[in-house]
């Protein structure tokens, strides 16, 4: 029951257009709706339009919001797209279905333990500090092969690579670099592209686009 005039319908149409231009199958691109800082009331309309992939950037906020929504829509897939503290690894393993922010050795260890303990092995994207920005999360490009090896040794299922390019400059070269790094490391998934640049990301191989503002409007 999709309404043609909703933001979700618009974003889906844009994704279909970008896929057509890139000669890609739209079924290979997952739209992750980032509902962070928006209440459950804002999320329900998307669930009612049969959207099922949602992302949050904080474990605590997700814990407050999602158990009730999940009870009503059990087939939801919940993605963690924000930095994860090692002491929250077990909570994250219990709640999320995909983690996009595996970015350091200590977190590999914490998640490995959490997965053993909870019996859930959650697919993880390794987040890459693609613009070499000091303040941002993500593993340095030069440290990536070692981190991937460590994650594989710890039996962490790897979904692919994730990045957030630097703000205010053309993101395409960063998306192209992430695509190459994923290929070089034998990984299929590329989590890249946000409200301002998801179509560009799709042209360059994104398998998961993380879109908040274009679906929910501005956050406070
Ligand atoms: C908030 C956020 C998004 C969504 O950003 P928009 O510009 O609102 O689409 C995507 N990825 C991450 C990691 C985020 O924190």
Tab-separated table of C-alpha atoms in Angstrom, residues 31-218:
chain	number	residue	atom	x	y	z
A	31	UNK	CA	17.611	1.364	1.628
A	32	UNK	CA	18.336	1.715	5.335
A	33	UNK	CA	16.006	4.345	6.805
A	34	UNK	CA	17.890	6.198	9.537
A	35	UNK	CA	15.296	7.144	12.136
A	36	UNK	CA	17.700	8.466	14.775
A	37	UNK	CA	16.325	11.328	16.882
A	38	UNK	CA	12.854	10.719	15.441
A	39	UNK	CA	10.111	9.188	17.596
A	40	UNK	CA	8.341	5.905	16.881
A	41	UNK	CA	5.375	7.879	15.514
A	42	UNK	CA	7.547	9.094	12.637
A	43	UNK	CA	8.728	5.571	11.859
A	44	UNK	CA	5.359	3.805	11.799
A	45	UNK	CA	4.262	5.322	8.453
A	46	UNK	CA	7.294	3.726	6.763
A	47	UNK	CA	6.559	0.386	8.388
A	48	UNK	CA	2.996	0.720	7.114
A	49	UNK	CA	4.421	1.209	3.610
A	50	UNK	CA	6.190	-2.142	4.037
A	51	UNK	CA	9.632	-0.730	4.640
A	52	UNK	CA	11.666	-3.048	6.900
A	53	UNK	CA	15.309	-1.875	7.096
A	54	UNK	CA	15.930	0.805	9.694
A	55	UNK	CA	19.043	2.297	11.245
A	56	UNK	CA	19.894	3.958	14.528
A	57	UNK	CA	23.156	5.498	15.680
A	58	UNK	CA	22.829	4.949	19.429
A	59	UNK	CA	22.288	1.683	21.246
A	60	UNK	CA	20.361	3.341	24.071
A	61	UNK	CA	17.978	5.193	21.795
A	62	UNK	CA	17.330	2.020	19.834
A	63	UNK	CA	16.673	0.090	23.047
A	64	UNK	CA	14.060	2.659	24.026
A	65	UNK	CA	12.354	2.776	20.651
A	66	UNK	CA	12.535	-0.561	18.902
A	67	UNK	CA	11.312	-3.377	21.164
A	68	UNK	CA	7.712	-2.051	20.938
A	69	UNK	CA	7.911	-1.488	17.181
A	70	UNK	CA	9.409	-4.931	16.714
A	71	UNK	CA	6.594	-6.545	18.601
A	72	UNK	CA	4.240	-5.071	15.997
A	73	UNK	CA	6.482	-5.633	12.948
A	74	UNK	CA	8.567	-8.725	13.771
A	75	UNK	CA	10.341	-8.914	10.417
A	76	UNK	CA	12.123	-5.567	10.871
A	77	UNK	CA	15.902	-5.534	10.276
A	78	UNK	CA	17.682	-3.101	12.566
A	79	UNK	CA	21.039	-1.609	11.553
A	80	UNK	CA	23.514	0.124	13.883
A	81	UNK	CA	25.230	2.943	11.998
A	82	UNK	CA	26.884	4.861	14.851
A	83	UNK	CA	30.067	4.393	16.818
A	84	UNK	CA	29.872	1.442	19.174
A	85	UNK	CA	31.565	1.426	22.576
A	86	UNK	CA	33.026	-1.933	23.528
A	87	UNK	CA	31.005	-2.041	26.749
A	88	UNK	CA	27.798	-1.876	24.669
A	89	UNK	CA	28.798	-4.728	22.357
A	90	UNK	CA	26.579	-7.275	24.082
A	91	UNK	CA	23.526	-4.982	24.007
A	92	UNK	CA	24.181	-4.272	20.337
A	93	UNK	CA	24.533	-7.978	19.524
A	94	UNK	CA	21.196	-8.673	21.194
A	95	UNK	CA	19.277	-5.880	19.447
A	96	UNK	CA	20.747	-5.263	15.995
A	97	UNK	CA	20.692	-7.403	12.850
A	98	UNK	CA	23.544	-5.607	11.077
A	99	UNK	CA	26.371	-3.482	12.512
A	100	UNK	CA	27.941	-0.876	10.179
A	101	UNK	CA	30.599	0.487	12.531
A	102	UNK	CA	33.191	-2.167	13.300
A	103	UNK	CA	36.331	-0.036	13.249
A	104	UNK	CA	38.968	-1.237	15.690
A	105	UNK	CA	40.664	-4.215	17.228
A	106	UNK	CA	39.180	-3.769	20.703
A	107	UNK	CA	35.701	-3.868	19.184
A	108	UNK	CA	36.518	-7.055	17.256
A	109	UNK	CA	37.375	-8.648	20.585
A	110	UNK	CA	34.285	-7.293	22.346
A	111	UNK	CA	31.922	-8.335	19.548
A	112	UNK	CA	33.552	-11.754	19.270
A	113	UNK	CA	32.830	-12.301	22.979
A	114	UNK	CA	29.325	-10.848	22.704
A	115	UNK	CA	28.471	-13.113	19.771
A	116	UNK	CA	29.733	-16.175	21.653
A	117	UNK	CA	27.704	-15.209	24.704
A	118	UNK	CA	24.439	-14.281	22.964
A	119	UNK	CA	24.690	-16.980	20.306
A	120	UNK	CA	23.909	-14.350	17.677
A	121	UNK	CA	26.564	-13.664	15.042
A	122	UNK	CA	25.570	-10.329	13.563
A	123	UNK	CA	26.941	-9.402	10.110
A	124	UNK	CA	29.282	-6.420	10.398
A	125	UNK	CA	30.524	-3.787	7.993
A	126	UNK	CA	34.033	-2.556	8.692
A	127	UNK	CA	33.897	1.240	8.816
A	128	UNK	CA	36.767	2.898	6.991
A	129	UNK	CA	38.034	6.408	7.748
A	130	UNK	CA	37.957	7.059	4.049
A	131	UNK	CA	38.953	10.742	4.197
A	132	UNK	CA	41.649	10.265	6.853
A	133	UNK	CA	39.755	12.588	9.205
A	134	UNK	CA	41.063	12.443	12.740
A	135	UNK	CA	37.827	13.167	14.530
A	136	UNK	CA	35.806	10.557	12.681
A	137	UNK	CA	35.208	6.910	13.465
A	138	UNK	CA	36.585	4.308	11.138
A	139	UNK	CA	39.683	2.272	10.619
A	140	UNK	CA	42.612	3.853	8.749
A	141	UNK	CA	42.920	2.555	5.195
A	142	UNK	CA	46.408	1.255	5.986
A	143	UNK	CA	45.108	-0.762	8.970
A	144	UNK	CA	42.207	-2.302	7.063
A	145	UNK	CA	43.728	-5.623	5.907
A	146	UNK	CA	44.915	-6.463	9.441
A	147	UNK	CA	41.544	-5.581	10.987
A	148	UNK	CA	39.684	-7.688	8.433
A	149	UNK	CA	41.992	-10.607	9.115
A	150	UNK	CA	41.442	-10.250	12.838
A	151	UNK	CA	37.651	-10.130	12.398
A	152	UNK	CA	37.686	-13.229	10.222
A	153	UNK	CA	39.824	-15.048	12.803
A	154	UNK	CA	37.280	-14.098	15.490
A	155	UNK	CA	34.480	-15.611	13.385
A	156	UNK	CA	32.751	-12.278	12.870
A	157	UNK	CA	30.622	-12.435	9.716
A	158	UNK	CA	31.765	-9.572	7.471
A	159	UNK	CA	29.108	-7.929	5.328
A	160	UNK	CA	31.407	-5.432	3.626
A	161	UNK	CA	32.848	-1.962	4.123
A	162	UNK	CA	31.190	1.268	5.242
A	163	UNK	CA	32.212	4.915	4.989
A	164	UNK	CA	31.090	8.472	5.668
A	165	UNK	CA	33.074	10.771	3.323
A	166	UNK	CA	34.263	14.203	4.475
A	167	UNK	CA	31.551	16.865	4.396
A	168	UNK	CA	31.443	19.667	1.882
A	169	UNK	CA	33.487	18.108	-0.899
A	170	UNK	CA	32.617	15.819	-3.787
A	171	UNK	CA	32.056	12.328	-2.328
A	172	UNK	CA	32.442	10.321	-5.557
A	173	UNK	CA	36.212	9.674	-5.257
A	174	UNK	CA	35.697	8.368	-1.706
A	175	UNK	CA	32.905	6.052	-2.815
A	176	UNK	CA	35.098	4.778	-5.641
A	177	UNK	CA	37.920	4.147	-3.161
A	178	UNK	CA	35.624	2.221	-0.801
A	179	UNK	CA	34.411	0.137	-3.731
A	180	UNK	CA	37.985	-0.729	-4.652
A	181	UNK	CA	38.967	-1.542	-1.066
A	182	UNK	CA	35.980	-3.879	-0.786
A	183	UNK	CA	36.973	-5.668	-3.993
A	184	UNK	CA	40.613	-5.893	-2.910
A	185	UNK	CA	39.554	-7.533	0.337
A	186	UNK	CA	37.026	-9.918	-1.145
A	187	UNK	CA	33.981	-8.258	0.425
A	188	UNK	CA	30.599	-7.843	-1.282
A	189	UNK	CA	28.833	-5.091	0.652
A	190	UNK	CA	29.380	-1.358	0.333
A	191	UNK	CA	27.469	0.745	2.883
A	192	UNK	CA	27.793	4.257	1.491
A	193	UNK	CA	25.604	7.210	0.538
A	194	UNK	CA	23.335	9.411	2.677
A	195	UNK	CA	20.492	11.830	1.882
A	196	UNK	CA	22.690	14.181	-0.136
A	197	UNK	CA	24.598	11.645	-2.182
A	198	UNK	CA	22.940	8.213	-2.264
A	199	UNK	CA	22.390	8.314	-6.015
A	200	UNK	CA	26.095	8.969	-6.605
A	201	UNK	CA	26.921	6.143	-4.207
A	202	UNK	CA	24.664	3.764	-6.147
A	203	UNK	CA	26.412	4.691	-9.387
A	204	UNK	CA	29.668	3.666	-7.674
A	205	UNK	CA	28.509	0.350	-6.274
A	206	UNK	CA	26.656	0.991	-2.990
A	207	UNK	CA	24.722	-2.036	-1.730
A	208	UNK	CA	23.364	-0.231	1.340
A	209	UNK	CA	22.410	3.455	1.364
A	210	UNK	CA	21.725	5.078	4.741
A	211	UNK	CA	19.097	7.777	4.346
A	212	UNK	CA	17.637	9.855	7.181
A	213	UNK	CA	16.765	13.454	6.357
A	214	UNK	CA	15.257	12.735	2.920
A	215	UNK	CA	12.792	10.334	4.586
A	216	UNK	CA	12.066	11.930	7.940
A	217	UNK	CA	12.912	15.610	7.513
A	218	UNK	CA	15.437	17.555	9.556
